[in-house]
Structure formats: structure tokens, C-alpha cells
PDB file of C-alpha atoms and ligand atoms in Angstrom:
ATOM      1  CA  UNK A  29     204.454  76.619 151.260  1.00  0.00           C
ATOM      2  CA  UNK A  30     201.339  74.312 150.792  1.00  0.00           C
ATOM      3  CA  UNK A  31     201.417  74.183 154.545  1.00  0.00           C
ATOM      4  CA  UNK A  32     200.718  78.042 154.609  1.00  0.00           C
ATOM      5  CA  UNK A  33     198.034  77.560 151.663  1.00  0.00           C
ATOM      6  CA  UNK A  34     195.981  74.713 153.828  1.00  0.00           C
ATOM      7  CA  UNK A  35     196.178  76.903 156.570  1.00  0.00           C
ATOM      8  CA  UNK A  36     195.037  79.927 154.832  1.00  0.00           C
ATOM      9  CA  UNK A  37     192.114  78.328 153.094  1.00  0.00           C
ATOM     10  CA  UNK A  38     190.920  76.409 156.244  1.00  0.00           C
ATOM     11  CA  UNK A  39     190.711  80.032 157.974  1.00  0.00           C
ATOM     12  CA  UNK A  40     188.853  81.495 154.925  1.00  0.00           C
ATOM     13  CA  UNK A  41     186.372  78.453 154.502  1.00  0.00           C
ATOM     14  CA  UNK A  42     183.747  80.784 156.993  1.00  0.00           C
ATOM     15  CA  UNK A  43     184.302  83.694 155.103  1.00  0.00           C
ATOM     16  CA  UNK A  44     184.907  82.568 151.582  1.00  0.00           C
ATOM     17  CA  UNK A  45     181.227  81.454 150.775  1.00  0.00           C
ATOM     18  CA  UNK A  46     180.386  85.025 151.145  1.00  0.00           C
ATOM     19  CA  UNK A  47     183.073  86.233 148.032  1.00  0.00           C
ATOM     20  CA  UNK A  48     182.421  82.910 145.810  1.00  0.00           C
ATOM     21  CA  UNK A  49     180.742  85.053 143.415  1.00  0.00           C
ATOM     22  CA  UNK A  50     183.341  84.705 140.961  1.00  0.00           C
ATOM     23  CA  UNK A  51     184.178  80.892 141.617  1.00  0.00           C
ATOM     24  CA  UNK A  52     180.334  79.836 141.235  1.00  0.00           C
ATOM     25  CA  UNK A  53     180.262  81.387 137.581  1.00  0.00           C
ATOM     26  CA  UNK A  54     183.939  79.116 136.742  1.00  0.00           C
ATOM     27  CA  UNK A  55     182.346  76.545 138.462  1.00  0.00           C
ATOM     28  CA  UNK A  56     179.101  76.794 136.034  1.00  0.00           C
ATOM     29  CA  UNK A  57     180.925  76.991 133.276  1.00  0.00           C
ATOM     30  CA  UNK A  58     183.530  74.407 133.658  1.00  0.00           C
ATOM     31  CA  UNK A  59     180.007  71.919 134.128  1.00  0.00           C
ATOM     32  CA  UNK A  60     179.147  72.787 130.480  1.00  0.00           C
ATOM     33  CA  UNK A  61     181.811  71.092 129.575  1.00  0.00           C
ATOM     34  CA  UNK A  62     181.336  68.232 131.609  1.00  0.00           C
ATOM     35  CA  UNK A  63     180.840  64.912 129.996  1.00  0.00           C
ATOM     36  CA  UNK A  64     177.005  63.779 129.495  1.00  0.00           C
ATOM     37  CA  UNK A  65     175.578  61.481 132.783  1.00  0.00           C
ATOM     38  CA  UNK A  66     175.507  58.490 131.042  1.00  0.00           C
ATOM     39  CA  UNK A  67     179.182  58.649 130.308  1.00  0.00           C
ATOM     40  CA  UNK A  68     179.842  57.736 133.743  1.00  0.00           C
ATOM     41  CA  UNK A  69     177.226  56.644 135.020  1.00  0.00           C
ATOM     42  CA  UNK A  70     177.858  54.745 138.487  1.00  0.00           C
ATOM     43  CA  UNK A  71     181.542  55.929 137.616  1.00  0.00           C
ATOM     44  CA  UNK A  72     184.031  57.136 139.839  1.00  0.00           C
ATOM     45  CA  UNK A  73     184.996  61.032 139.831  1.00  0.00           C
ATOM     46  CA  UNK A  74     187.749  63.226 142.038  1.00  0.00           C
ATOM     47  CA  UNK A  75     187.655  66.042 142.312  1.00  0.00           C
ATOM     48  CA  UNK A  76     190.721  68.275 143.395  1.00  0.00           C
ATOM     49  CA  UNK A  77     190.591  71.736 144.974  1.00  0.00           C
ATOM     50  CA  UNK A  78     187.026  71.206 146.484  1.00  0.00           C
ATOM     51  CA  UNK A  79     187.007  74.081 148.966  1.00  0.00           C
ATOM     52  CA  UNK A  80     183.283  74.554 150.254  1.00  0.00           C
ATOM     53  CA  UNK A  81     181.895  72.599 147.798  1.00  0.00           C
ATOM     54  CA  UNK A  82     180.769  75.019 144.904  1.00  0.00           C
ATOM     55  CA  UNK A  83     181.731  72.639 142.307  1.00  0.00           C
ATOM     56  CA  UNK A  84     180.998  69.795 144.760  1.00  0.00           C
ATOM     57  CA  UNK A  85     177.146  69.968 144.540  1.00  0.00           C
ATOM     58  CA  UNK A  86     177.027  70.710 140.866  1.00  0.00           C
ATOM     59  CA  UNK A  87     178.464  67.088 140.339  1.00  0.00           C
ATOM     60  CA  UNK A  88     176.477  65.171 142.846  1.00  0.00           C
ATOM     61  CA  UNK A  89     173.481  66.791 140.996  1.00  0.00           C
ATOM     62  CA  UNK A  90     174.408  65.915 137.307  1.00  0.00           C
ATOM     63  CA  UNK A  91     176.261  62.842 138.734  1.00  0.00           C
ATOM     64  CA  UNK A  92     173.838  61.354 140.802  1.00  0.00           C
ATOM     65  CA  UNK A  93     174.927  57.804 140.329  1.00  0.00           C
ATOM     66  CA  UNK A  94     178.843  58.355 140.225  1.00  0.00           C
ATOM     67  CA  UNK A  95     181.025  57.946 143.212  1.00  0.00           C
ATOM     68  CA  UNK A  96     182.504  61.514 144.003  1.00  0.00           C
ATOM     69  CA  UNK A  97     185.737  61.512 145.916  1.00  0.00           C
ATOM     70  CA  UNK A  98     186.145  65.434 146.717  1.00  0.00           C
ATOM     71  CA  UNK A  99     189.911  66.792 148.028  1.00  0.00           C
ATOM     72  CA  UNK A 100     191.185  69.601 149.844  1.00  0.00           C
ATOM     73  CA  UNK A 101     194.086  70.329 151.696  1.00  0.00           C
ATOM     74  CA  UNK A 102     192.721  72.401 153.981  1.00  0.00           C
ATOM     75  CA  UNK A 103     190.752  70.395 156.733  1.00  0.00           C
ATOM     76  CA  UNK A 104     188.345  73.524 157.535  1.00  0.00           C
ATOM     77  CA  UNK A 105     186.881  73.292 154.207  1.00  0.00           C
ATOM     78  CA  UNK A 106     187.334  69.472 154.411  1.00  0.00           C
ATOM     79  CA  UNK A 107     185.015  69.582 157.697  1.00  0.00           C
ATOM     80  CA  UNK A 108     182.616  71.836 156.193  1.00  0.00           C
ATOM     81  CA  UNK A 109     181.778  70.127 153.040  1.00  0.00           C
ATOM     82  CA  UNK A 110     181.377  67.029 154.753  1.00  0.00           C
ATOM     83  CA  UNK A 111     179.121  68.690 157.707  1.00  0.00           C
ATOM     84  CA  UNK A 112     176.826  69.541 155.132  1.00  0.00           C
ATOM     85  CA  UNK A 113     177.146  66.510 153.122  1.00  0.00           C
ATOM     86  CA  UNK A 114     176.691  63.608 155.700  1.00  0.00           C
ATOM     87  CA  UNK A 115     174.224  62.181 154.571  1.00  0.00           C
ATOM     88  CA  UNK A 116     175.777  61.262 151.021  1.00  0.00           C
ATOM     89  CA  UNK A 117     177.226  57.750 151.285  1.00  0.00           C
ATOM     90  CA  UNK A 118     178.496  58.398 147.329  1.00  0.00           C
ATOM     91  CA  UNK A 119     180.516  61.553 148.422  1.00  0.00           C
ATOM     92  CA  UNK A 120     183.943  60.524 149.859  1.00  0.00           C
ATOM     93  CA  UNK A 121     185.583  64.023 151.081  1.00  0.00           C
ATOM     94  CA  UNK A 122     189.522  63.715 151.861  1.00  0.00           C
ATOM     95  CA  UNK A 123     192.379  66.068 153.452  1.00  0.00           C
ATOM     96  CA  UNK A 124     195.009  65.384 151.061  1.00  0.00           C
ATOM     97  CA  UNK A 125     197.320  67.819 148.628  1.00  0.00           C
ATOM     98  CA  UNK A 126     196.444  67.571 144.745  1.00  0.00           C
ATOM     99  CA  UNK A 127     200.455  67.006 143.953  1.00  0.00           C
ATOM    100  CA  UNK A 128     200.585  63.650 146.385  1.00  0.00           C
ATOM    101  CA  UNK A 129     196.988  62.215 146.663  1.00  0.00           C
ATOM    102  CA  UNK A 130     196.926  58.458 145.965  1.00  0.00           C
ATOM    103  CA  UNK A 131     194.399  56.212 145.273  1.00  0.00           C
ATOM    104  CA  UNK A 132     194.293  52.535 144.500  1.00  0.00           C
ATOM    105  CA  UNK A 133     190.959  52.778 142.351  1.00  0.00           C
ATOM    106  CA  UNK A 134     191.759  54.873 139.738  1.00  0.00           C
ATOM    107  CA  UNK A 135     188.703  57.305 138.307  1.00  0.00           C
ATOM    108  CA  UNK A 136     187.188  58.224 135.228  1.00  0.00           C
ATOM    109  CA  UNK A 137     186.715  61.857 135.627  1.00  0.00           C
ATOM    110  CA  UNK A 138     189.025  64.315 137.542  1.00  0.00           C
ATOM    111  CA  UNK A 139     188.017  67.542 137.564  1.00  0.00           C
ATOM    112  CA  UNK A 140     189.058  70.884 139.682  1.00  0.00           C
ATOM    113  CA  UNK A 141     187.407  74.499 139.265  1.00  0.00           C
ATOM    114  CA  UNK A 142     189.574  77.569 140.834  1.00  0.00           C
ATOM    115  CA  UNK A 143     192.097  75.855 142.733  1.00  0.00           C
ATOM    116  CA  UNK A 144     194.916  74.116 140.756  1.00  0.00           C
ATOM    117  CA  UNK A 145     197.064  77.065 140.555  1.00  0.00           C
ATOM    118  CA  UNK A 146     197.508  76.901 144.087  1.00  0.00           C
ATOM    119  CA  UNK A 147     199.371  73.258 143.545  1.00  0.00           C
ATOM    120  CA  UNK A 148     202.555  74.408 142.491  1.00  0.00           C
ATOM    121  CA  UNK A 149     204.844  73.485 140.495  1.00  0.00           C
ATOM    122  CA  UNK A 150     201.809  72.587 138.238  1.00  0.00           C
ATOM    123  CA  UNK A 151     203.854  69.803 136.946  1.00  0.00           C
ATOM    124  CA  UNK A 152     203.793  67.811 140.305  1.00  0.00           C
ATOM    125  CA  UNK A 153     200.093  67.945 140.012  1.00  0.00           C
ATOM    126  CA  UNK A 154     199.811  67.183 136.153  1.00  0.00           C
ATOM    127  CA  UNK A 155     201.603  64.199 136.899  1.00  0.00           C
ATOM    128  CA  UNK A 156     199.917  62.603 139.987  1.00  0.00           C
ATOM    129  CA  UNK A 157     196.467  63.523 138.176  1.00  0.00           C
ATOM    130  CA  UNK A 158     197.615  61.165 135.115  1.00  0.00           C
ATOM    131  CA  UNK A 159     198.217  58.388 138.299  1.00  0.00           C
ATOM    132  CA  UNK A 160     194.483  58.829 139.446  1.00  0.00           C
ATOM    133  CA  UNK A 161     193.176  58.547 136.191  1.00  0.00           C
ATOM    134  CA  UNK A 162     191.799  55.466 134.427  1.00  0.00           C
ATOM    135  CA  UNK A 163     193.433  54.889 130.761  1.00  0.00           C
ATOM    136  CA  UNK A 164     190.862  56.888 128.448  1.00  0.00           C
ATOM    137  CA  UNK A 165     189.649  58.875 131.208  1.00  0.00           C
ATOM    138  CA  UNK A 166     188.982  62.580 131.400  1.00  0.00           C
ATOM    139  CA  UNK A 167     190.856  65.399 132.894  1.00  0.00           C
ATOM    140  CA  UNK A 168     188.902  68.928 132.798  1.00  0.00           C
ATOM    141  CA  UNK A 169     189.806  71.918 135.214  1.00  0.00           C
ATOM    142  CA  UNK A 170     189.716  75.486 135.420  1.00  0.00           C
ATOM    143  CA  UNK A 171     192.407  77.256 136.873  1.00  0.00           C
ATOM    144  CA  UNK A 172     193.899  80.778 136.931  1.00  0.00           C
ATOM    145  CA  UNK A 173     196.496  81.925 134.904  1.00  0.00           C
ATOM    146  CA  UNK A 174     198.968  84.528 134.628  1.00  0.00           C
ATOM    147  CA  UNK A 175     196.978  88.474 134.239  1.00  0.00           C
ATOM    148  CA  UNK A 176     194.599  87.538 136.581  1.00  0.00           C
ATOM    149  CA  UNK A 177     194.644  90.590 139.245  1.00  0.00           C
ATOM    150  CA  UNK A 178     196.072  92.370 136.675  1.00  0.00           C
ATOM    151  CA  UNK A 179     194.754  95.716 137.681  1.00  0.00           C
ATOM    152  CA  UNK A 180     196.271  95.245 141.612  1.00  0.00           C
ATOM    153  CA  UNK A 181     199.170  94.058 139.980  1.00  0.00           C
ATOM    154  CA  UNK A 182     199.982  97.273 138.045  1.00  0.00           C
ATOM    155  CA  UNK A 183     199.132  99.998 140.626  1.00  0.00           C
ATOM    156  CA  UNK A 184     201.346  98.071 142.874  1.00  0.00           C
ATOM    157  CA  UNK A 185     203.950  97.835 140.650  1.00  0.00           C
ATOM    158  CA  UNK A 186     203.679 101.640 140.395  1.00  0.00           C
ATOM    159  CA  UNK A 187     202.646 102.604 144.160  1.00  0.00           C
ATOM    160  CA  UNK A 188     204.965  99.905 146.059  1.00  0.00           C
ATOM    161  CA  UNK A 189     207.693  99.153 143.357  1.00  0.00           C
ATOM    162  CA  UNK A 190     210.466  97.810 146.266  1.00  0.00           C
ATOM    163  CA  UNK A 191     207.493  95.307 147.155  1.00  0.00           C
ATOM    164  CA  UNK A 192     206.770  93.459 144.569  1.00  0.00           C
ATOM    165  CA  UNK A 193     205.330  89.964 144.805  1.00  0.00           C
ATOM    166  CA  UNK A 194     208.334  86.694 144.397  1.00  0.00           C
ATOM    167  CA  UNK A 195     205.954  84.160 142.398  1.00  0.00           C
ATOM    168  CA  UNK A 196     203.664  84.788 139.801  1.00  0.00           C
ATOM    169  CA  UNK A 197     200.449  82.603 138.443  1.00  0.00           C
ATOM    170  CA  UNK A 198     201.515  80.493 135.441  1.00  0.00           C
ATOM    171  CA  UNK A 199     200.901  81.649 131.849  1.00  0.00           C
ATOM    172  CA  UNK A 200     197.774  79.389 129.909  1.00  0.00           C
ATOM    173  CA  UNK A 201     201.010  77.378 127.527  1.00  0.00           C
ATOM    174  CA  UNK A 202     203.443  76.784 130.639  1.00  0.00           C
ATOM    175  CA  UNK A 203     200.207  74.766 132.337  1.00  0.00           C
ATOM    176  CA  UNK A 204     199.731  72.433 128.904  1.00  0.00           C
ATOM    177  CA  UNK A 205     203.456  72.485 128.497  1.00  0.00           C
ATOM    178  CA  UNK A 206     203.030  70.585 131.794  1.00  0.00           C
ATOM    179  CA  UNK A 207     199.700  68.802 130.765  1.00  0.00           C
ATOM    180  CA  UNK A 208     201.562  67.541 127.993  1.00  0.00           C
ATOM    181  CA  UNK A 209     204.492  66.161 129.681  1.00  0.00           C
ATOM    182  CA  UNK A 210     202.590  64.143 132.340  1.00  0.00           C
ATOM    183  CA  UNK A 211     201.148  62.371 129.200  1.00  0.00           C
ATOM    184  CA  UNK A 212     197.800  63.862 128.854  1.00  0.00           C
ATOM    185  CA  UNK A 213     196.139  65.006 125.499  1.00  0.00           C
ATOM    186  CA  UNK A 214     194.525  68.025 125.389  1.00  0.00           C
ATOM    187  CA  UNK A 215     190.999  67.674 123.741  1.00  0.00           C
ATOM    188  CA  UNK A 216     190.455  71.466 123.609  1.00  0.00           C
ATOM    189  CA  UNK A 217     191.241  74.674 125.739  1.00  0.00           C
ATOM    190  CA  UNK A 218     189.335  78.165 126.421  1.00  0.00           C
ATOM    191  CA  UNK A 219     190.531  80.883 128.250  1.00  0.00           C
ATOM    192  CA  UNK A 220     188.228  84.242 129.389  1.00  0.00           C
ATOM    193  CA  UNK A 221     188.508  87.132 131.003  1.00  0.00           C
ATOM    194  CA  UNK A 222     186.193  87.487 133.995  1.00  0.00           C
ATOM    195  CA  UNK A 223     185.540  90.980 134.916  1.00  0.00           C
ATOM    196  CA  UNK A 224     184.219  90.840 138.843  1.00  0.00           C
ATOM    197  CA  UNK A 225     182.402  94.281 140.274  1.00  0.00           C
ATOM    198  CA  UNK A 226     183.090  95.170 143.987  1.00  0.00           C
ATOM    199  CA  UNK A 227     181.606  97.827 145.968  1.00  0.00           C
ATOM    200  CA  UNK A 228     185.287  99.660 146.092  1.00  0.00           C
ATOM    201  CA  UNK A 229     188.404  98.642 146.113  1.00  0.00           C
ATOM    202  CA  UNK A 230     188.209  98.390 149.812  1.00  0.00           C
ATOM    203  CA  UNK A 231     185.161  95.518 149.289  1.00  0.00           C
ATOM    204  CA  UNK A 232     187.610  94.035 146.761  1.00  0.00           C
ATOM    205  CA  UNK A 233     190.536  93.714 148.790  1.00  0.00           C
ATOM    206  CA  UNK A 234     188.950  92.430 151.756  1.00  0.00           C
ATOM    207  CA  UNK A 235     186.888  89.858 149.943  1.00  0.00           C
ATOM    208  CA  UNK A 236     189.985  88.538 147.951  1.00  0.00           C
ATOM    209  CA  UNK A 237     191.706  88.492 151.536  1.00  0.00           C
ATOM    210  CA  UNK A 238     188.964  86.557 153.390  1.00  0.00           C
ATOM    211  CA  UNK A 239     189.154  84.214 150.060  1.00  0.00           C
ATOM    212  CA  UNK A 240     192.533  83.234 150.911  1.00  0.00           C
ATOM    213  CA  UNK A 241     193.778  85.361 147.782  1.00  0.00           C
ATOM    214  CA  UNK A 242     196.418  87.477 149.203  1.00  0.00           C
ATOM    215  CA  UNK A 243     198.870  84.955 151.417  1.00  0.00           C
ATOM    216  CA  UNK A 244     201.863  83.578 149.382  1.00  0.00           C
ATOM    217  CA  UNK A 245     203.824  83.731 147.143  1.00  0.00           C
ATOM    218  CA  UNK A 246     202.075  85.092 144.210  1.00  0.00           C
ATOM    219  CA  UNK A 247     200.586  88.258 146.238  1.00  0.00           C
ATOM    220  CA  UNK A 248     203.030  88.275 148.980  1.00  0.00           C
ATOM    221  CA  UNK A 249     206.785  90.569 148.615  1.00  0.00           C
ATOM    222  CA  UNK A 250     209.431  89.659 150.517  1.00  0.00           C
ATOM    223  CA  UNK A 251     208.438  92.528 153.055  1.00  0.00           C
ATOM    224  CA  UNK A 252     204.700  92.856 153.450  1.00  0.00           C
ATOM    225  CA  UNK A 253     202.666  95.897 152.357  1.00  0.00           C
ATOM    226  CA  UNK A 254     202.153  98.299 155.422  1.00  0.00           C
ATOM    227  CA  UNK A 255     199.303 100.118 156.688  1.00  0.00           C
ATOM    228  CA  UNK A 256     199.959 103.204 154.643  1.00  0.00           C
ATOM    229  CA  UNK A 257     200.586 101.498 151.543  1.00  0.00           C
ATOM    230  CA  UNK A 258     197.255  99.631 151.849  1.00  0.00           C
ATOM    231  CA  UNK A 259     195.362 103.042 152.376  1.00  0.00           C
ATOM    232  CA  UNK A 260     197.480 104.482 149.008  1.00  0.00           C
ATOM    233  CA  UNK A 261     197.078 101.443 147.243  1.00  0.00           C
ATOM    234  CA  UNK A 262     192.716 101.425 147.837  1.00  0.00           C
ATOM    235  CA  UNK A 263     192.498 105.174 147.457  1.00  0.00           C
ATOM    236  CA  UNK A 264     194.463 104.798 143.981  1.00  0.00           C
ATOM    237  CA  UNK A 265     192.551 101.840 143.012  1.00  0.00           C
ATOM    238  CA  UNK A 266     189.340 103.384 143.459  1.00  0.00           C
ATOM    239  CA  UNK A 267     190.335 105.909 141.036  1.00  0.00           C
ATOM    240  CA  UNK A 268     191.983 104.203 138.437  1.00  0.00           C
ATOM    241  CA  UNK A 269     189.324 101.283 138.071  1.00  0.00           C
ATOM    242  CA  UNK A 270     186.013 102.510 138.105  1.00  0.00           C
ATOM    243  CA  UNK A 271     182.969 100.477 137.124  1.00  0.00           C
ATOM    244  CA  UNK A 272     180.286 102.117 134.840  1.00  0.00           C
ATOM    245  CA  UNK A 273     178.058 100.474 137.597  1.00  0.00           C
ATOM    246  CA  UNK A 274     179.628 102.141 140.421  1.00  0.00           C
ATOM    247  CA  UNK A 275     182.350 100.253 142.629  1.00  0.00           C
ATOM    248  CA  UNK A 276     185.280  99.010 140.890  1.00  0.00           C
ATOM    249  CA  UNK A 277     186.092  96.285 138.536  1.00  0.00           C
ATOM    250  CA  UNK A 278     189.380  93.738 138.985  1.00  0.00           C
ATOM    251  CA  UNK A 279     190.192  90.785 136.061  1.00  0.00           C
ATOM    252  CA  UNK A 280     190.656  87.469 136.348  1.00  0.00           C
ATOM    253  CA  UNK A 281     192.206  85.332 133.507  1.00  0.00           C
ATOM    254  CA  UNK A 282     190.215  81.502 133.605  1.00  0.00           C
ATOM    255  CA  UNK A 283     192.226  78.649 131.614  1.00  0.00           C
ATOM    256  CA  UNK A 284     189.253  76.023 130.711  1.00  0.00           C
ATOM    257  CA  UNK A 285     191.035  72.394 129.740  1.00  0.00           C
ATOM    258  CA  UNK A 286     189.368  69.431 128.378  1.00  0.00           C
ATOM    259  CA  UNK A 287     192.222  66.030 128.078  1.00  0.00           C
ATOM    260  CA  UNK A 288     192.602  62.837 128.574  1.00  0.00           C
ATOM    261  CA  UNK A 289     194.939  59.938 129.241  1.00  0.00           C
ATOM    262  CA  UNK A 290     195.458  58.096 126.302  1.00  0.00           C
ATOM    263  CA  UNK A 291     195.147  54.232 126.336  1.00  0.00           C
ATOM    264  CA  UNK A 292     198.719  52.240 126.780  1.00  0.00           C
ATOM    265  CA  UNK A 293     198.261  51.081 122.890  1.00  0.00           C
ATOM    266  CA  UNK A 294     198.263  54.410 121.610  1.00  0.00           C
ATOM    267  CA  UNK A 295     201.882  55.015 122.717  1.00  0.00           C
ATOM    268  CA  UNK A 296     201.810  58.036 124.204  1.00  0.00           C
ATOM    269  CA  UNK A 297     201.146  57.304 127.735  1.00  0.00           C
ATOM    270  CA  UNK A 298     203.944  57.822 130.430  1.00  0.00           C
TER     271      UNK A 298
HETATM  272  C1  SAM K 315     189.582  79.262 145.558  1.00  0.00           C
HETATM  273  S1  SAM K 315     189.230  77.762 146.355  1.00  0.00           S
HETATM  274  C2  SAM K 315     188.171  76.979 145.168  1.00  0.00           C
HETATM  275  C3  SAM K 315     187.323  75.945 145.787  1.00  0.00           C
HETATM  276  C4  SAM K 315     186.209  75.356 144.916  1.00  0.00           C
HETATM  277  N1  SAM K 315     186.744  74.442 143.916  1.00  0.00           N
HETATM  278  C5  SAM K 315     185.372  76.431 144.279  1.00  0.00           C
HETATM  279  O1  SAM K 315     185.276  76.464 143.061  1.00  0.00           O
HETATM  280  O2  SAM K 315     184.784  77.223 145.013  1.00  0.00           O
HETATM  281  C6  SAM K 315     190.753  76.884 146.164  1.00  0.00           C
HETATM  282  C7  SAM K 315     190.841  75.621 146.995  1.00  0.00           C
HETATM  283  O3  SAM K 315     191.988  74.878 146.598  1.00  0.00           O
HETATM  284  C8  SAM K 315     192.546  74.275 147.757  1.00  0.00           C
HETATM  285  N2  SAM K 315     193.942  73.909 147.467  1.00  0.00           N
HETATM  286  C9  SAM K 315     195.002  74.739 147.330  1.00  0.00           C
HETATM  287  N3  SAM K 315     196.119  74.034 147.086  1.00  0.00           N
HETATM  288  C10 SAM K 315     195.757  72.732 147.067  1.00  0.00           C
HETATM  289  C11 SAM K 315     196.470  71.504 146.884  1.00  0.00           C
HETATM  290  N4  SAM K 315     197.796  71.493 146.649  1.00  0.00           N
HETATM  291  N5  SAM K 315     195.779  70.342 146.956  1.00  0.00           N
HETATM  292  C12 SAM K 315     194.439  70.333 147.212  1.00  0.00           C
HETATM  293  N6  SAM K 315     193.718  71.458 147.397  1.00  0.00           N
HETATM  294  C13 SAM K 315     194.353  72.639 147.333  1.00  0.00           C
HETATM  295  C14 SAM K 315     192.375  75.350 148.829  1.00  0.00           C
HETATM  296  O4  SAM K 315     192.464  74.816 150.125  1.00  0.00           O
HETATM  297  C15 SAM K 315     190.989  75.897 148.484  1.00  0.00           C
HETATM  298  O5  SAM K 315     189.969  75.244 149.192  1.00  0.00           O
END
């Protein structure tokens, strides 16, 4: 399955810069809650999920002095980020999956903005982030979470009910049930409700698609939506979520985390 996920973002990574709308306001927000500079200072940060690099130049801007390692599993947004980044001796940028990445040099920050719900089971991640980390060192992400979609969810439910997707994002407590067992401490948590405008609900499917938000399993039934489907399922969409703006509107549900691994002494580390 990650195979099919690296394979779908590295297609999108052209196309995706066009529809990162969305991911450029969770990426602005999730730096608010970013530690201050001097924090870490010539410190070493990964981060996970890079895709084009959204989140990637935030950090190297705040962060000038830190070492940024930045991951991806695909290797077309790998290439791109680095392209455009070549200069940079203090920005490392790696093909490597979230849930197996190791490092010897563990780092002080790990962060991730749109792109950890992707690494599933969330667990495997959770627990090889907790490796990369430093004792006392932060974790902070923002991922999606179960109701996001909701709208495309519910017409399909009603339009395509013998199609119905097999997987399903995680809900906001199964992803710090997880946090929790890999032995991190959760400093605080937010979640929002993004509302994103399209054109129509033709715009909005084809700019979730060339985002590499419609492959597996989590949009995907076991047999895929046909041609007339697709025409029922925009013409209905249109209809049922207007914008006061014009276009249409579509909801996606952000989980903000803030945690840490706890020292050895305090006993709680795995
Ligand atoms: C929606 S993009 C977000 C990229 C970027 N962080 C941003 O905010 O624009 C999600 C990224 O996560 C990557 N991804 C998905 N599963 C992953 C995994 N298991 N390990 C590492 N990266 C993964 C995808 O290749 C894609 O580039």
C-alpha cells in the first residue's frame, strides 16, 4: 500500500503545488506552534511527510541555524525539493517511509504538516518517531483525521452506496491512543475544521485528485467509481454544497499535536 502512496504522490508533486492552498494554511499554523529559534538553535530537526516543501521552507526560515533533515517517500517530491534547495548544505532531503526511517543522530524536533495520516497504521509511525527523537525532545504534527471530506463522503454514501471506500482516516483519540503508547506525552492538542472553496465540485475533485487525495484505501471501494457515477456524483455535489461565495465548499478535519519524549528518569519512556 505505501508503495501505491509513493507512487501516487511522486506523480502529483507537478501538479500538487497548484492545489496546496489548503496545506500552506496547516502548514502556517502548525509553525505557530513551533518552538522559539533559540530552542534549537544549531539543533537538528526531521521532518516527515515533506512533499514539495511547503513546510520545508517555513523551517529553514525560522530555523536558520538548525540542521533540517526533510523525508518523503515519494522520490518525485524528494527530487523536487532538493532541485530547488541545492544550494542548502543544512537541508538533508531523504526517500525514506515515516514508519521505517532510521537515523543514528537522533533530533530534537520532528515535525510533519498534512501527511502522517498517510503512514498507516499510525502506530508504526508513533513508534519509530519516539526512535528519532532525542530524550526531552519535541514531537508536533498536523495530520488529518476522521470527517475530513465529509461532504464527498456523504453524497457518496447516498449516490454510490455498493462503492463505498474499505479504510477510513483515523479519529483525533485513536492517533494519541497511539501517541501515547509509543511513549510520548502529549503537551496539548487542537483540532479545526478547515472549510476550502473550489470553483465547483468539478475544480474540487480534480484538484484533490492531482493532490494525490483520491488513490487508496481511504477514497478508493473495492470497485472504482465509473464515469457515470463521477458525472452524478459532481452534478449532486454542486447542488448540495454551495458556497455563499460561489463554487462549492468541502471540510477538512486538522488534528494539531504538541508532545514530547520524556527523559529515561521520568519512567515513562518505552
Ligand atoms: C499532502 S502531502 C503534504 C506535504 C507537505 N508536508 C505539505 O504540507 O505540503 C503528503 C506527503 O506525505 C508523503 N507521505 C505519505 N506517506 C508517507 C510515509 N509513510 N512516509 C513518508 N512520507 C509519506 C507523500 O508522499 C506526500 O508528499
Amino acid at each position: 500500500m505505501s508503495e501505491s502512496v509513493a507512487r501516487r504522490f511522486s506523480r502529483a508533486s507537478e501538479s500538487y503545488e497548484r492545489g496546496a492552498g489548503l496545506h500552506r494554511h496547516v502548514a502556517a499554523r502548525l509553525m505557530e506552534m513551533l518552538p522559539d529559534p533559540m530552542m534549537i538553535g544549531a539543533g537538528r530537526i526531521l521532518e516527515l511527510g515533506c512533499g514539495t516543501g511547503v513546510l520545508t521552507t517555513l523551517l529553514r526560515k525560522r530555523f536558520p541555524a538548525a540542521f533540517v533533515c526533510a523525508v518523503d517517500i515519494a522520490e518525485g517530491m524528494v527530487r523536487n525539493i532538493q532541485g530547488t534547495n541545492a544550494a542548502d548544505d543544512r537541508l538533508h532531503c531523504v526517500v525514506a517511509d515515516a514508519r521505517t526511517f532510521a537515523t543514528l543522530q537522533p533530533f530534537d524536533l520532528v515535525v510533519s504538516s498534512s501527511a502522517l495520516h498517510w503512514a498507516t497504521p499510525i502506530e508504526s509511525a508513533m513508534v519509530n518517531i519516539v526512535r528519532a527523537l532525542k530524550p526531552g525532545g519535541r514531537f508536533m504534527a498536523a495530520l488529518m483525521v476522521k470527517d475530513t471530506l465529509r461532504e464527498l463522503h456523504a453524497l457518496r454514501r447516498t449516490i454510490v452506496p455498493d462503492k463505498i471506500p474499505r479504510g477510513r482516516l483515523p479519529p483525533a483519540g485513536e492517533v494519541l491512543d497511539a501517541l501515547s503508547a509509543a511513549g510520548l506525552t502529549t503537551e496539548s492538542r487542537t483540532e479545526e475544521t478547515v472549510r476550502a472553496r473550489y470553483r465547483s465540485a468539478d475544480d474540487f475533485l480534480r484538484t484533490i485528485h492531482a493532490q494525490g487525495l483520491t488513490g487508496g484505501a481511504v477514497s478508493q471501494a473495492e470497485r472504482p467509481l465509473s464515469r457515470s457515477d463521477l458525472v452524478n456524483l459532481v452534478k449532486a455535489y454542486d447542488l448540495a454544497y454551495p458556497e455563499l461565495k460561489g463554487g462549492v465548499y468541502a471540510s477538512f478535519e486538522v488534528l494539531y499535536l504538541d508532545s514530547w519524549r520524556p527523559f529515561p528518569e521520568d519512567g515513562v519512556s518505552p
